[in-house]
C-alpha cells in the first residue's frame, strides 16, 4: 500500500486543506456582518468577542469545515491565515474606536426610580460611579410627597408643580393630560435640544429637539423619532413574559432594528438566554429579575447610540428596575423583617435588590462617559424604598380595583382607581374633588366585612394631594380563606380583595439627590424637595424658573455665587401651546392593570 505523501508543509492530510478553506470561509461568513455593523451604524456592537465566537464564529467555521471536507483536492495556501483572521476579527473589532463623548450635553439627568441612600450606603466600595459623584459633587436627601406614586412624582419633578396643578394622578395618564409645561418643553422653547429616555408620562411623545422615548405606562409603541419604536414594541410584545401576544412586527425584525441602533452583542446574547430559559424552565422570580435587568441593559445600549445620532443639550435616562425589583425582592434583602421567608430563597435572591443598584451604577458610568466631562450630572429618585410595614405584613390579601371603581363612579362621578401593592390611589376627576373626596370616604367606610364589622380599606393619613385619595388594605380578622367565605355589604369579599403575592418593598418619602459638574458645590447639601427640582434643572442650563414655581435652587448648590439667569417669567404656561406631539392617536385604550402586570411591573 502506497503511503499518503504528506502535504508540502506537512500539516494537513489529503483534502485537509479544503476542510480548512471551508472553515475559513465559514468564519468569514459569520464575521463579515459584524464588521459591517461595527464599521457602519453600531460601533458598540462587538463588546463580547468571546460570545461572538462561541455563538456564531466557531459554529459557522465548523459548518464550513464539514462542507469543505467533502472536496478531495488540493487547496490554496491562504486558508489558514484566512481562518485565523476570520476567527480573530471579532477581537480586532472589539478594539474598534468608539465615538468620542458627544461633548454637547450641558445637563445629564439620571433617574433611579425608588433609589434610597440606605441601600447605596450599604454598598460602599461597590458603586464606583455613584461614589465618584459623591466625591466630586453635592449630595442630599430629596424629599418626596404623598401620594408616593411614580407617574405623579416624575411629573412633579419635571414641572416644578404639585399634582393639583399638573393634573397627573393615577396610572391612566398621557402627556396630553399634563396641564403644565415640563422642563423639556421649556428648554426646547428656549432653543435647546432635549432627549428624554423613558421619563414617565411622555406618551404621546413630542418633538423636543433630540428624542423622546416614553416610559412603561405608554399604551402604544410610538417614539420620537419613530425609528426607535422597536424599543417599545419589544416591551409591549410581552414576549419577555410567559404570555405570548403577537406584536406588530416579528421579534427578529425588531432585533435587526436594534442591531442598527446600538444594541450590543452581550445584550443580544443575554436576551436569547433569558427567552430560552423562560421557555424551557419558567421561574417567576428569575424571569422577573432577569427581564428587568435586561430591559435596562437594552435601554443603555440604544440610549447611548441615540445620543450620538441625535445630539442633545439636555439628556435624561431613567432606570425603573431599582423600584420593580425591590418591590418584589425586599423580603430577601432584609429577611429579618419577614420571619416567614424561606431561607433557600433568601440564599438565592438575597442580592437581587443590590444587583439592581449595581446595574444602575454601571449604566450610570457608561452614560457619564458618553455625555462627556463638560456636562453637569444630576442623579435623583422620585421616592425611597423600605420594607413593607404594619398591618399588611404577612398577609396575602391585595386590593382589586374594578368593582371599587365602579361603585365610586356610581356614588361620586368620574374617578380612576390605581393599585400599587397593597395600596390604592383614587384619582378624583370630577369638577368638585372636595365633594368627591367626602363622598368616596363615606362609601369606603361603609365597606365592612359582615362577619367582623371591620372596614376593608383604611384612608391614608398625611398630606394627600388635592384630587387624590390614598387607600390601604386593612387585614384585621381576614385570612386567605376569607376571600371564599366573607361578604362585604352584601357582596362577596372577593369583589374587593384578592389573594396575591404580597409586595414586600414599599415606597418611603426620602429619595436621593446628587449633582456634580462645572460650577457645582461638593459635599453635603441641605435637604431638597421634589418641587425644587425643575427650578434647579432650568438654572443648570441657564434658564430662570417661572415665578409660579414654588421651589427654588438652594444657594449651597453652587460652588461660587449662583449664576445670573435673567428675569423670571411670571409663568411658562404659554409654552404648553408650543408642544408638538409626534402622534396624536384618535382613540386610545388607557393602560390597564393587566397590561402593567404583563409588562412586569406588578405581580
Ligand atoms: Zn414603586
PDB file of N, CA and C and ligand atoms in Angstrom, residues 323 327 383 507, ligand 1:
ATOM      1  N   UNK A 323     -36.863  50.038  41.274  1.00  0.00           N
ATOM      2  CA  UNK A 323     -38.135  50.080  42.004  1.00  0.00           C
ATOM      3  C   UNK A 323     -38.852  48.742  41.880  1.00  0.00           C
ATOM      4  N   UNK A 327     -39.603  46.047  45.075  1.00  0.00           N
ATOM      5  CA  UNK A 327     -40.989  45.756  45.468  1.00  0.00           C
ATOM      6  C   UNK A 327     -41.152  44.266  45.743  1.00  0.00           C
ATOM      7  N   UNK A 383     -38.703  58.742  44.955  1.00  0.00           N
ATOM      8  CA  UNK A 383     -39.049  58.374  46.333  1.00  0.00           C
ATOM      9  C   UNK A 383     -38.033  57.335  46.754  1.00  0.00           C
ATOM     10  N   UNK A 507     -42.743  52.131  49.144  1.00  0.00           N
ATOM     11  CA  UNK A 507     -42.120  53.447  48.983  1.00  0.00           C
ATOM     12  C   UNK A 507     -41.999  54.177  50.322  1.00  0.00           C
TER      13      UNK A 507
HETATM   14 ZN1  LIG B   1     -42.674  51.521  43.178  1.00  0.00          ZN
END
